Tab-separated table of C-alpha atoms and ligand atoms in Angstrom:
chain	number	residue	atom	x	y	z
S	1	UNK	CA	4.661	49.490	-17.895
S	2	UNK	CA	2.207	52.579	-18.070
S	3	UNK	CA	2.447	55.953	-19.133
S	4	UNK	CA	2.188	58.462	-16.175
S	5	UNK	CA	1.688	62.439	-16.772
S	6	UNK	CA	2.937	64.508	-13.505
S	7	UNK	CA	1.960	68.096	-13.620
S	8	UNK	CA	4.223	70.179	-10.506
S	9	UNK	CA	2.213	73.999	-9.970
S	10	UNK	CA	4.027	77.208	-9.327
S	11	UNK	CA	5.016	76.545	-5.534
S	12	UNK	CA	5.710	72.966	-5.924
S	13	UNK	CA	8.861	74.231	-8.166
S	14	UNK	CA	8.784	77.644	-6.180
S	15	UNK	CA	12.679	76.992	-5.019
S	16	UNK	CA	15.954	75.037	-6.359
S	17	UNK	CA	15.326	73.025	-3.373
S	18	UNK	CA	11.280	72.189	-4.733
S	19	UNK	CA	12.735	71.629	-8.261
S	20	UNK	CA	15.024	68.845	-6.746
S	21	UNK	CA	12.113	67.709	-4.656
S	22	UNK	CA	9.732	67.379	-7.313
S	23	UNK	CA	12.980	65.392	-9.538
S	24	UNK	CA	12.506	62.760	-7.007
S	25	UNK	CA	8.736	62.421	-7.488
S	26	UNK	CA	9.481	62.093	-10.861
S	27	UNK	CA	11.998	59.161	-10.623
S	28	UNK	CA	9.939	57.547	-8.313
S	29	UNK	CA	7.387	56.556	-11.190
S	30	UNK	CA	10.241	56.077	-13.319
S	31	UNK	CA	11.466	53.189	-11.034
S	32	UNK	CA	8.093	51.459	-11.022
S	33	UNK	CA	8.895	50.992	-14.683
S	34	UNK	CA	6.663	53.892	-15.713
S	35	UNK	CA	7.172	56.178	-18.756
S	36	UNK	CA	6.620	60.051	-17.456
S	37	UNK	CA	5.999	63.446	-19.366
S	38	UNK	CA	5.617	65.945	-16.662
S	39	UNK	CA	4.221	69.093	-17.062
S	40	UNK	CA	5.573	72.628	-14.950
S	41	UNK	CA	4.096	76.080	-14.258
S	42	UNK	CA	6.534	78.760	-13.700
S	43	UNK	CA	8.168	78.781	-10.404
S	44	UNK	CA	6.136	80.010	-7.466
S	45	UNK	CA	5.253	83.715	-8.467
S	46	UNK	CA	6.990	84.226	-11.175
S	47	UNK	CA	4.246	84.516	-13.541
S	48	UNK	CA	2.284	87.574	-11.595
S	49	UNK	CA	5.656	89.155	-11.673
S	50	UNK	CA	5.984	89.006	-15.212
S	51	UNK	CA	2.861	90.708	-15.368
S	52	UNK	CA	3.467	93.383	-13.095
S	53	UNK	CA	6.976	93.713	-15.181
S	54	UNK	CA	4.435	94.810	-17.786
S	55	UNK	CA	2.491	96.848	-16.136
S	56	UNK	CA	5.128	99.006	-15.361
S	57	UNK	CA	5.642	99.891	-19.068
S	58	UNK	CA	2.225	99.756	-20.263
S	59	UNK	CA	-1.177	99.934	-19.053
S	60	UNK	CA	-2.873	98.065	-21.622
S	61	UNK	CA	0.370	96.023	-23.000
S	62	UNK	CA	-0.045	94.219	-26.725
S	63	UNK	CA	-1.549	90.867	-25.756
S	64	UNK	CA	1.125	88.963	-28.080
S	65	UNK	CA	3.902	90.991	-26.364
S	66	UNK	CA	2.075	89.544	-22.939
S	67	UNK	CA	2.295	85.872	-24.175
S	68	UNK	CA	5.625	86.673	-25.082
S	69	UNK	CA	6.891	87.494	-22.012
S	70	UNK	CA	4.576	85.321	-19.793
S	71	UNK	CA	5.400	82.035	-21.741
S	72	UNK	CA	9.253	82.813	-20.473
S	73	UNK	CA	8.323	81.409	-17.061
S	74	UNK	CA	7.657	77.793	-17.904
S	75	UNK	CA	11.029	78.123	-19.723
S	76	UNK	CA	13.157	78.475	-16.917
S	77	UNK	CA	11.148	75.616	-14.847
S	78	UNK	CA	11.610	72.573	-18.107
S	79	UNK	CA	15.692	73.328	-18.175
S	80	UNK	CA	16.179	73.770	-14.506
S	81	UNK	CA	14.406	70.279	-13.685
S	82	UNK	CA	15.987	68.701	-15.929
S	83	UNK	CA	19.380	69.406	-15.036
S	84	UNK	CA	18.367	68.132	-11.658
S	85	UNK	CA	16.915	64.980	-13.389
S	86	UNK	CA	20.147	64.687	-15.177
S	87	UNK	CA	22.570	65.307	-11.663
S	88	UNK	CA	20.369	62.270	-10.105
S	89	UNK	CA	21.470	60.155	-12.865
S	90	UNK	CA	17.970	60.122	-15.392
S	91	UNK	CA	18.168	60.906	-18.913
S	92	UNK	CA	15.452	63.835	-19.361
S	93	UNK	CA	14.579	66.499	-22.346
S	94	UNK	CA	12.456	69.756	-22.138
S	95	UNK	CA	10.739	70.888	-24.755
S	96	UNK	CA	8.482	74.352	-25.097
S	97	UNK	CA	4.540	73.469	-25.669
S	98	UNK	CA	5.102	74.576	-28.962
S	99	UNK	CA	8.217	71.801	-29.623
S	100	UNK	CA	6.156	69.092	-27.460
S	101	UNK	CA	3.687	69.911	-30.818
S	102	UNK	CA	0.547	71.963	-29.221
S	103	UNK	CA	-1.299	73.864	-30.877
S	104	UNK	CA	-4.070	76.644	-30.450
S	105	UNK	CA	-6.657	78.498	-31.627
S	106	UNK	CA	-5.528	82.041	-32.975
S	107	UNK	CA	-6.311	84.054	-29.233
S	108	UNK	CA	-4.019	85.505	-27.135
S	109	UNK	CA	-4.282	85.420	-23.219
S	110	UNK	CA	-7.001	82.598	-23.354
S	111	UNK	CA	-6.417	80.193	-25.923
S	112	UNK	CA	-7.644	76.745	-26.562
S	113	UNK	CA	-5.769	73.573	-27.330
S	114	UNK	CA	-6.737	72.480	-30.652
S	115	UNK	CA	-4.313	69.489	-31.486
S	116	UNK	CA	-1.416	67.964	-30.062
S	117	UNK	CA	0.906	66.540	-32.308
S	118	UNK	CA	2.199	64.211	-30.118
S	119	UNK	CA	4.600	61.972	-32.903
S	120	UNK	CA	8.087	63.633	-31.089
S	121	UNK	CA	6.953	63.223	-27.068
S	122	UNK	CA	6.084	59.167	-28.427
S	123	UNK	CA	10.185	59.070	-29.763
S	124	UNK	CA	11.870	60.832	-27.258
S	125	UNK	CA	9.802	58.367	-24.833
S	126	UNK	CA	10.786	55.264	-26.732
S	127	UNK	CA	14.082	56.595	-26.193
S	128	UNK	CA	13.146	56.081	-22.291
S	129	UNK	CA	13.771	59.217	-21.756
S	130	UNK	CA	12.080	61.476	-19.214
S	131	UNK	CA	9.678	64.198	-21.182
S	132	UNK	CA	9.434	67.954	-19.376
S	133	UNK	CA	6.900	70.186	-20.934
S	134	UNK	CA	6.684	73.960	-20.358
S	135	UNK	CA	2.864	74.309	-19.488
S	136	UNK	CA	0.255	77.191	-20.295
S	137	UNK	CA	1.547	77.491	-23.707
S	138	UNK	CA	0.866	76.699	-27.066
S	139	UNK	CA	1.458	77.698	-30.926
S	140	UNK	CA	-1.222	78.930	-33.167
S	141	UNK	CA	-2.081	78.091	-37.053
S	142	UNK	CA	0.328	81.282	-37.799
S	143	UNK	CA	3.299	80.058	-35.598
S	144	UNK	CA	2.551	82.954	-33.169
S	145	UNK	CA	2.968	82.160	-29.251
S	146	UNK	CA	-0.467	82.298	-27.072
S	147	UNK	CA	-0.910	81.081	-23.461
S	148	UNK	CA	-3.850	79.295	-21.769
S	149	UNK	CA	-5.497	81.522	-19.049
S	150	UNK	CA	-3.795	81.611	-15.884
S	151	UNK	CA	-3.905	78.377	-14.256
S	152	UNK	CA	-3.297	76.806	-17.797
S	153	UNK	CA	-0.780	74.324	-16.973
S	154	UNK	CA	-3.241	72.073	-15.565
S	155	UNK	CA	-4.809	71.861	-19.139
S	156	UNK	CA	-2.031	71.587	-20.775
S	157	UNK	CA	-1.187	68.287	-18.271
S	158	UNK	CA	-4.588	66.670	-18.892
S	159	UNK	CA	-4.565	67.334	-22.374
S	160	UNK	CA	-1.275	65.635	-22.966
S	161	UNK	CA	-2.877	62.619	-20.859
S	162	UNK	CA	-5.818	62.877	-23.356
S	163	UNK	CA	-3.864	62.731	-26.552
S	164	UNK	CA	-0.789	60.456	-25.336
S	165	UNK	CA	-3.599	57.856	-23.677
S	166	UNK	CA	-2.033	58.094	-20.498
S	167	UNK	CA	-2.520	55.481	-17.502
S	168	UNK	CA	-2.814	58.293	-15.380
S	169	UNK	CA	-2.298	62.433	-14.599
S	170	UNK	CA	-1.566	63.442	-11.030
S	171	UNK	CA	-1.137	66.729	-10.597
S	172	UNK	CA	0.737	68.243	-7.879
S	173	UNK	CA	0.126	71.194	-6.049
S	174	UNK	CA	0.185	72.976	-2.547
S	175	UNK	CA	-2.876	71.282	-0.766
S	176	UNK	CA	-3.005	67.707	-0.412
S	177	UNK	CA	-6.189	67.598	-2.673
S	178	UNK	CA	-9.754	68.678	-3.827
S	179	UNK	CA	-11.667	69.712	-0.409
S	180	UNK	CA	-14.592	70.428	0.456
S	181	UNK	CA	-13.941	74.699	0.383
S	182	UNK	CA	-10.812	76.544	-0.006
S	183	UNK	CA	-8.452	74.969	3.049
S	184	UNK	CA	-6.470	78.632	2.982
S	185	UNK	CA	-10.093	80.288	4.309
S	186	UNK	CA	-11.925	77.887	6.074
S	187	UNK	CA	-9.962	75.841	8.481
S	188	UNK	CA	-12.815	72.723	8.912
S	189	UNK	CA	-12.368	71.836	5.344
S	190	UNK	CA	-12.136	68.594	4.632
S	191	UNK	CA	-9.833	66.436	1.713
S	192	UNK	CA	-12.167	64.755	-0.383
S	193	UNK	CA	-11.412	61.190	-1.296
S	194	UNK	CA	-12.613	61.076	-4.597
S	195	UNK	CA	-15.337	63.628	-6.704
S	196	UNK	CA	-17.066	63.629	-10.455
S	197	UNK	CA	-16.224	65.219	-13.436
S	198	UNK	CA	-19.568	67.170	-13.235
S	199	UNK	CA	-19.356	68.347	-9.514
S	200	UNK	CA	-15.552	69.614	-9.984
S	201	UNK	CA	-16.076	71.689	-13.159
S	202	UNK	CA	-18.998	73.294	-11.329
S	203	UNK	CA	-16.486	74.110	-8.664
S	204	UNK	CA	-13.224	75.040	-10.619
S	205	UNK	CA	-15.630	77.186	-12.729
S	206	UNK	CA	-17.268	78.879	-9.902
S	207	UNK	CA	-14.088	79.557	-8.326
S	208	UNK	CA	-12.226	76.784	-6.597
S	209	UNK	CA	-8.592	77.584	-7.808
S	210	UNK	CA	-7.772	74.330	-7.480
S	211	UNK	CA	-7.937	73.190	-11.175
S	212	UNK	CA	-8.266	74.846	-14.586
S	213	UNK	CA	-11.752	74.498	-15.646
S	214	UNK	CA	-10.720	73.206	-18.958
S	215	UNK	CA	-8.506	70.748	-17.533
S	216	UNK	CA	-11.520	69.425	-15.942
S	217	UNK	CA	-13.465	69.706	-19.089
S	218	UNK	CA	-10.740	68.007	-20.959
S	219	UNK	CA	-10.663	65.453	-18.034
S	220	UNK	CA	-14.507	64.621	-18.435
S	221	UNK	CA	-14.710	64.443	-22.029
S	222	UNK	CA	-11.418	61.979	-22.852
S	223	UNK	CA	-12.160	60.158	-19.499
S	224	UNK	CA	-8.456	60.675	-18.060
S	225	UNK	CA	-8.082	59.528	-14.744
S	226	UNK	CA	-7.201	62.847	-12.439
S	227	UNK	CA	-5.475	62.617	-8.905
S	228	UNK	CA	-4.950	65.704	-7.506
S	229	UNK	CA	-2.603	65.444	-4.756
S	230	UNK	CA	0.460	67.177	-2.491
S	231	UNK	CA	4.040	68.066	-3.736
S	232	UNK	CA	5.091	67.553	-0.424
S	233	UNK	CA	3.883	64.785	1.009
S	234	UNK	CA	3.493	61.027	0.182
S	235	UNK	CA	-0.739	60.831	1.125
S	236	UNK	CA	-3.409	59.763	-1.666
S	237	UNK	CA	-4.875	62.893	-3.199
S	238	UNK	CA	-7.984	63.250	-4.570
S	239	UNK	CA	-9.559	61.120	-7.694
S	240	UNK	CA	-11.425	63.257	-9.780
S	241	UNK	CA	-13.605	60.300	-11.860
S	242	UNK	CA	-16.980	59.970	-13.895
S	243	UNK	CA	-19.022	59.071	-11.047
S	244	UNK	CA	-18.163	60.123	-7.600
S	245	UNK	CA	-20.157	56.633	-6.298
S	246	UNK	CA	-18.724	57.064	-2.776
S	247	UNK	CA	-20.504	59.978	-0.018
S	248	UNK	CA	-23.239	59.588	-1.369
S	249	UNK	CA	-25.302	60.498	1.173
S	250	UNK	CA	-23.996	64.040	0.614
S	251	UNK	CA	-26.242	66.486	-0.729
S	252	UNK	CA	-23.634	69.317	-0.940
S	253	UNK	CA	-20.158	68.167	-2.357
S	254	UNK	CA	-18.459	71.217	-1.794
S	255	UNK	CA	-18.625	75.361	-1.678
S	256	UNK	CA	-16.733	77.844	-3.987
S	257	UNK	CA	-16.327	81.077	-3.810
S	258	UNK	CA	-14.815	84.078	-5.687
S	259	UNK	CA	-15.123	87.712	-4.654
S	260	UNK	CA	-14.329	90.848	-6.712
S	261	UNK	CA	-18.209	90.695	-8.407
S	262	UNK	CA	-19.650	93.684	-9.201
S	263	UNK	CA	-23.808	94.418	-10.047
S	264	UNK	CA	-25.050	96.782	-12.596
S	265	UNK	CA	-28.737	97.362	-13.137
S	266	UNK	CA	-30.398	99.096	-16.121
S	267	UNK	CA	-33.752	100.393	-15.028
S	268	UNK	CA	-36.887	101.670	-16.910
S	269	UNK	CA	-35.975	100.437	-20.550
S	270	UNK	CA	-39.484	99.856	-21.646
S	271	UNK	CA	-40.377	96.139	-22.776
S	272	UNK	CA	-39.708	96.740	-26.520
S	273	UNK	CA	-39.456	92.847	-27.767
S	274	UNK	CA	-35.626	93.230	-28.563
S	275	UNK	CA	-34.203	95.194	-25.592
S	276	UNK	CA	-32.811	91.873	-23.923
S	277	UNK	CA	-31.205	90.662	-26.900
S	278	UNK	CA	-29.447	94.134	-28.163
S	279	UNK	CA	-28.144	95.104	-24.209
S	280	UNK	CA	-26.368	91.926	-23.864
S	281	UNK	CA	-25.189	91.138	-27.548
S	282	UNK	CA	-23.550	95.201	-27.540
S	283	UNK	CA	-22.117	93.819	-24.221
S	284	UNK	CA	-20.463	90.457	-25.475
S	285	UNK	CA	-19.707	92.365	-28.758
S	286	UNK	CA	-17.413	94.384	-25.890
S	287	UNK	CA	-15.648	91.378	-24.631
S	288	UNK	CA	-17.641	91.703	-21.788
S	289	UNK	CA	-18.520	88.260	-20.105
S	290	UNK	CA	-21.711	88.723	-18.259
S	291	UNK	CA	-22.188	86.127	-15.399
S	292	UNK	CA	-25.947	85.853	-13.621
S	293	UNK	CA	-28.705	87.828	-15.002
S	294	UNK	CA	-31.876	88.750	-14.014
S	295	UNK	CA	-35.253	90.404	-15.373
S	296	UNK	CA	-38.025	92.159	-12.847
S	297	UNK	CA	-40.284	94.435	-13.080
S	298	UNK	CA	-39.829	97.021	-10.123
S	299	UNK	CA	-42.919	97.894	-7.713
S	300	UNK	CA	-43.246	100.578	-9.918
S	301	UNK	CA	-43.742	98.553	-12.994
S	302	UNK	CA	-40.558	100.031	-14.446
S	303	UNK	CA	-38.764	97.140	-16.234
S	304	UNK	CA	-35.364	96.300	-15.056
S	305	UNK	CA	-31.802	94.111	-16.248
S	306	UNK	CA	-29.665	93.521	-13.465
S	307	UNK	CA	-26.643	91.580	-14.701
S	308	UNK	CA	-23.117	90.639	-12.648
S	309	UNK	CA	-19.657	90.733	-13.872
S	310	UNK	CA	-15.945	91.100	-12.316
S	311	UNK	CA	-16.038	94.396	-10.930
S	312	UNK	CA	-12.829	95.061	-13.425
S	313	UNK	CA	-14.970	95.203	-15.828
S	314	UNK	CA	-17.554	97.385	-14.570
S	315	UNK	CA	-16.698	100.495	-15.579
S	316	UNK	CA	-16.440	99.215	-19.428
S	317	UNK	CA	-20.181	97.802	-19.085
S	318	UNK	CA	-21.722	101.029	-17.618
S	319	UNK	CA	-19.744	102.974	-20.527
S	320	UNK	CA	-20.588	100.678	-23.174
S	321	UNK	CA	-24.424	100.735	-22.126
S	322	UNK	CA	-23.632	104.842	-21.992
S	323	UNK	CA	-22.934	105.119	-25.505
S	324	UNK	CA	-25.703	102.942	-26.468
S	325	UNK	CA	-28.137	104.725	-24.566
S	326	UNK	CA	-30.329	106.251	-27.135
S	327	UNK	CA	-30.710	103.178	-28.903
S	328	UNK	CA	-31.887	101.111	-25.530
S	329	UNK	CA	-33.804	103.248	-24.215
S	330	UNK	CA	-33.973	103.161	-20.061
S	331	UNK	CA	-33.973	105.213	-18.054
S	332	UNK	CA	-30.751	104.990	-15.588
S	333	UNK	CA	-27.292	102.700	-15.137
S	334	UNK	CA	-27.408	102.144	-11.319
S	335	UNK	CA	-24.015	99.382	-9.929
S	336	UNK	CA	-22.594	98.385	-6.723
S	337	UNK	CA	-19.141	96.984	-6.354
S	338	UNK	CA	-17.613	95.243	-3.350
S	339	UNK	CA	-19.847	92.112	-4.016
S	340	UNK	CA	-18.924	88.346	-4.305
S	341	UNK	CA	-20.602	84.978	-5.151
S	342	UNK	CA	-20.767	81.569	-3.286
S	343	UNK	CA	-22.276	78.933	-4.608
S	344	UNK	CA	-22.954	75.275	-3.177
S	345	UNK	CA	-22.137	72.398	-5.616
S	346	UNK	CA	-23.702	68.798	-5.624
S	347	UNK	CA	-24.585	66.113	-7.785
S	348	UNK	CA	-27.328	64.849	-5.046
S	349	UNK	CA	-29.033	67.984	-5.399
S	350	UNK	CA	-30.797	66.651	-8.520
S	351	UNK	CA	-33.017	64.728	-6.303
S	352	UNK	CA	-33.606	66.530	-3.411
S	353	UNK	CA	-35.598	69.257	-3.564
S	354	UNK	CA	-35.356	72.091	-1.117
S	355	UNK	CA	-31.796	72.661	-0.631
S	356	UNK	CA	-31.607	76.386	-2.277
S	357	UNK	CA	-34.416	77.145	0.547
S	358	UNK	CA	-32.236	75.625	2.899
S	359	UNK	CA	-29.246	77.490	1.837
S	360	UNK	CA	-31.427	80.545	1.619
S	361	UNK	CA	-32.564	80.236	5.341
S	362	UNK	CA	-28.629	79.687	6.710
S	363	UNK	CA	-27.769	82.709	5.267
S	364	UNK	CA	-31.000	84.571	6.160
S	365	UNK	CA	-30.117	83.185	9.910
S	366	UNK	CA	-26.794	84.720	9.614
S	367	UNK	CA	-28.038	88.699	8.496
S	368	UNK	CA	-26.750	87.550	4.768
S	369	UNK	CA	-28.598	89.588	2.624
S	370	UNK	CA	-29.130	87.664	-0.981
S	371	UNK	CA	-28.446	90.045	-3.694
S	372	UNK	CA	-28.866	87.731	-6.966
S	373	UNK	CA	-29.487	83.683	-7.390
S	374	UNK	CA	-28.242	81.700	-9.974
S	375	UNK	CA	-29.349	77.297	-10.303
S	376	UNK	CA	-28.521	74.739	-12.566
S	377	UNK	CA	-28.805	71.141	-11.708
S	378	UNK	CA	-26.123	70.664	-9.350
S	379	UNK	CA	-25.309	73.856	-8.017
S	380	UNK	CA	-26.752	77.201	-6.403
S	381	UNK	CA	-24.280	80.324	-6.884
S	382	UNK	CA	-25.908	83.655	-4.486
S	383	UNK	CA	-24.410	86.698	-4.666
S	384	UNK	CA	-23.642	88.638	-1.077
S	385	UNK	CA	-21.491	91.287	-0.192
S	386	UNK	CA	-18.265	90.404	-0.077
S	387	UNK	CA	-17.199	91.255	3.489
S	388	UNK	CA	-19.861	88.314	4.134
S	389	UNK	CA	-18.110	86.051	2.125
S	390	UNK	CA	-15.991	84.013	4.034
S	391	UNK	CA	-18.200	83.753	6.712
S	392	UNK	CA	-21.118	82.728	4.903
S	393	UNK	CA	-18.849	80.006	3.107
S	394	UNK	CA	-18.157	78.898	7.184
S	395	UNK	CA	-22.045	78.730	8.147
S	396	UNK	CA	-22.547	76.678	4.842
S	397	UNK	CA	-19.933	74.215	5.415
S	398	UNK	CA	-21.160	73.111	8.506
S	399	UNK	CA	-24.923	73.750	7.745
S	400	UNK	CA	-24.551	71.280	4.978
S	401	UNK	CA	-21.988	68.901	7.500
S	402	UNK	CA	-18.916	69.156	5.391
S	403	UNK	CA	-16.653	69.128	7.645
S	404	UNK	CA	-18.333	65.433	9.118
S	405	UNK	CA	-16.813	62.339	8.110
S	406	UNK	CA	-19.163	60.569	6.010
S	407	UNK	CA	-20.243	57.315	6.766
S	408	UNK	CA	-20.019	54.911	3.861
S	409	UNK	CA	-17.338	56.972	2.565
S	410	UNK	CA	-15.119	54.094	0.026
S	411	UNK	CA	-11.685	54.601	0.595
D	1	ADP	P1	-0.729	75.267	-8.426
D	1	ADP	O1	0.264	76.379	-8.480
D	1	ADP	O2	-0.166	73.993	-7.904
D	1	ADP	O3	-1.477	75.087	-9.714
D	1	ADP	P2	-3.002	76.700	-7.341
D	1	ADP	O4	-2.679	77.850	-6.437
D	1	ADP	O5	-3.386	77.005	-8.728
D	1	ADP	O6	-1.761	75.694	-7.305
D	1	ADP	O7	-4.158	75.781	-6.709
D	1	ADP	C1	-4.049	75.333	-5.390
D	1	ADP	C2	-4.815	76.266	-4.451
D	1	ADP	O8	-6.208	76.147	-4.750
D	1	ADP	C3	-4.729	75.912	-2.998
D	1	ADP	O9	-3.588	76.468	-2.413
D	1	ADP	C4	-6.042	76.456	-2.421
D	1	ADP	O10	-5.847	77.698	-1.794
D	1	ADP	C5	-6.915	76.702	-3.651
D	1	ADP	N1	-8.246	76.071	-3.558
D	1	ADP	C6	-9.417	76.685	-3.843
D	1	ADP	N2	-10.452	75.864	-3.645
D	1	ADP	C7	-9.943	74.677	-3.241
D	1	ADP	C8	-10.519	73.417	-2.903
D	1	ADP	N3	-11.850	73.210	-2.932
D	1	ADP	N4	-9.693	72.407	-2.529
D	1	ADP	C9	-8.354	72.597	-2.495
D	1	ADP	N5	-7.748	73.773	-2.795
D	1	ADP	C10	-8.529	74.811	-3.173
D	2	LIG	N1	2.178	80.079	-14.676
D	2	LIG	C1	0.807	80.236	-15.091
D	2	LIG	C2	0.027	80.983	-14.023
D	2	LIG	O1	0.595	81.376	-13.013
D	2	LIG	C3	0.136	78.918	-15.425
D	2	LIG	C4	-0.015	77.956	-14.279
D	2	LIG	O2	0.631	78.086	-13.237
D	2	LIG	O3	-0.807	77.016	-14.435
D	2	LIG	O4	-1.126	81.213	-14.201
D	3	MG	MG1	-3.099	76.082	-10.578
C-alpha cells in the first residue's frame, strides 16, 4: 500500500460534472489499495472572479480582506467532492489548509509554507478515509488566513507529498503534461516524457504556467516524485525527476514565455561608487521586483541602468526613481511598455557553447530585434516586443527541433 497525493486544478473541477469526474480518479487509486489526500483549486474561474468581485469595491482592497475572500474558493471545491466521494460509496473528509495543519509565514497574497503539521491528515488516513485539502491556503503564526500566489495549489500538493512522505504526487490539470512550449500558442508542441527539477523551475519561473515555481522548488529539494498529467484522459503525463537522463541529445528542453514586460532606463547618473546599489535597494524597498538588469555606458559616455519589470509596475518604478531624483543624480527616466521575454531552457546548454549566438541569429533571421539578454547556466531569457512574441517562440521551437521526436528518447 502507498500513499498517493492527487492535486485536480481549476478546470479539472470547473463543473459538477468535472467534480464527479475527478471522484473517480480518486477511487481509482483508492482501489489499488492506495491511501489518497488530494489537493483542489477553486473551480475553473472562480478565483479571478473573486478578484474582480473586489475590484469592484476597492481599487487597492486590504490584502487580508483579499485572502479572505480568495481562500473561499477552495472551500466550495473540498465539500462538493466529497459529497460526490461519499454518493459513490467512499468515506472522505475535507479539511481547510489551515485544519489539514499548514502553516505560513506572516505575508499576505504570497506566502510561504513554513510547517505542516501533518499529526490529523496521518489519523483521519488510518481511519482509511479519503483526505480533501482546500489548496493555496495556509494559517500564519497569528492565526490570520494568507494564500500562496496564484497557482498555489500546486505547492500546497507537493508540499503535503514532502511532509506526509508520499509514494507519489500527480497533479492534474488541462494539458496532458509538461511540453515543450505552451500547447494553447504553439500548436507543434510536443508532451515531454519526463524533465529535471532544474530545467522545470527555470521554466515555471520564466513563465510556463504549468506549475507553481515553488511547487517545483519544493519538488527538487524533498525529492518528491512529480507526474504532471491530464484530468481527462487516462495517458502517462509527464515525470518531473532529479535527472532528466532521457533526450539527451537535446540542447534546448523547452521555451517559456510571458509578455506584459515593461523597460525603464535611467540615463546620465554619473558613476558615483554607490549609484547601483541606492537605485535598486529604494526600488526593492518599494516592493518593486526588478527582473534583468543591465549597465552601459551610451556612445556618449553618459552612464546608463536599464532594468525590466511587469509593466504593472512601471509607473510605481518611474515615480519612485522621481522622488529620489535629487539624491541619484541622472539625468532622465526614459520606459517602453508593450514588451515581453522568451527565454530557452536546457540543462545541455552547460556544455555546449554557442547556443545564445544561435538563438540570437534565429531571431535576427526573423527581423526580432533583441532588446535585453539575460544567462544563467541553463537558460537564455531575451526580451522582444511583444507582438513578436509568439512568433519568435514558433521559429525557436523548430530552430532548436522541438517539435522532432527524439531518438533515444526512454519511455
Ligand atoms: P491548473 O488549473 O490545472 O493548475 P493551469 O492553467 O495553472 O492549470 O496550468 C495549465 C496550463 O499551463 C495549460 O493549460 C497551458 O496553457 C499552460 N502552459 C504553459 N506552459 C506550458 C508547458 N510548457 N506545458 C504545458 N502547459 C503549459
Ligand atoms: N485558485 C488559485 C488560483 O486560481 C490557486 C490555484 O488554482 O492553484 O490561482
Ligand atoms: Mg495551476
Amino acid at each position: 500500500m502507498g500513499l498517493i497525493v492527487q492535486k485536480f486544478g481549476g478546470t479539472s473541477v470547473g463543473s459538477i460534472e468535472r467534480i464527479q469526474h475527478a471522484a473517480t480518479r480518486v477511487i481509482a487509486e483508492v482501489q489499488q489499495g492506495n491511501q489518497v489526500v488530494v489537493v483542489v483549486s477553486a473551480m475553473g474561474k472562480t478565483t479571478d472572479e473573486l478578484v474582480s468581485l473586489a475590484s469592484q469595491i476597492s481599487s487597492n482592497p486590504s490584502k487580508r480582506e483579499m485572502d479572505m475572500l480568495l481562500t473561499t474558493g477552495e472551500q466550495i471545491t473540498i465539500s462538493l467532492l466529497c459529497m460526490a466521494l461519499q454518493e459513490k460509496g467512499y468515506e472522505a473528509i475535507s479539511l481547510t489548509g489551515w485544519q489539514a495543519g499548514i502553516e505560513t509565514e506572516t505575508v499576505h497574497g504570497n506566502a510561504r509554507i513554513t510547517n505542516i503539521e501533518t499529526e490529523r491528515i496521518q489519523k483521519l488516513l488510518n481511519k482509511d478515509l479519503i483526505v480533501v485539502v482546500a489548496g493555496f491556503q495556509g494559517m500564519t503564526e497569528e492565526k490570520e488566513i494568507a494564500t500562496l500566489g496564484r497557482g498555489g495549489s500546486d505547492t500546497t500538493a507537493v508540499a503535503l507529498a514532502a511532509a506526509l512522505q508520499a509514494d507519489k504526487c500527480d497533479i492534474y490539470t488541462d494539458v496532458p503534461g509538461v511540453f515543450t512550449t505552451d500547447p494553447r500558442y504553439v500548436k507543434s508542441a510536443r508532451k515531454l516524457k519526463a524533465i529535471s527539477y532544474d530545467e522545470m523551475l527555470e521554466l515555471a519561473n520564466l513563465g510556463a504556467g504549468v506549475l507553481h515555481p515553488r511547487a517545483v522548488e519544493f519538488a527538487k529539494n524533498h525529492h518528491v516524485p512529480l507526474e504532471v498529467r491530464s484530468s481527462m484522459e487516462l495517458e502517462k503525463g509527464t515525470i518531473v525527476e532529479e535527472e532528466a537522463s532521457m533526450e539527451q541529445n537535446l540542447i534546448v528542453r523547452g521555451i517559456a514565455f510571458e509578455d506584459n514586460v515593461s523597460r525603464v532606463t535611467v540615463v546620465g547618473m554619473g558613476d558615483r561608487l554607490h549609484t547601483l546599489s541606492t537605485i535598486f535597494s529604494t526600488l526593492a524597498k518599494h516592493h518593486i521586483n526588478v527582473d534583468i538588469i543591465i549597465q552601459s555606458a551610451l556612445s556618449t559616455g553618459e552612464p546608463s541602468i536599464s532594468f525590466s519589470v511587469k509593466t504593472e509596475d512601471v509607473q510605481n518604478a518611474i515615480d519612485v526613481l522621481s522622488r529620489y531624483a535629487e539624491k541619484l543624480g541622472y539625468e532622465r527616466i526614459e520606459h517602453e511598455k508593450g514588451l515581453a521575454k522568451v527565454s530557452i531552457v536546457g540543462s545541455g546548454m552547460i556544455s555546449n557553447p554557442g547556443v545564445a549566438a544561435d538563438m540570437f541569429e534565429v531571431l535576427a533571421n526573423e527581423q526580432i530585434e533583441v532588446k535585453m539578454v539575460s544567462t544563467s547556466e541553463i537558460k537564455i531569457s531575451t526580451v522582444i516586443k511583444q507582438a513578436e512574441m509568439v512568433r519568435a517562440v514558433e521559429t525557436l521551437h523548430q530552430a532548436f527541433q522541438l517539435d522532432a521526436e527524439v531518438v533515444g528518447a526512454k519511455s
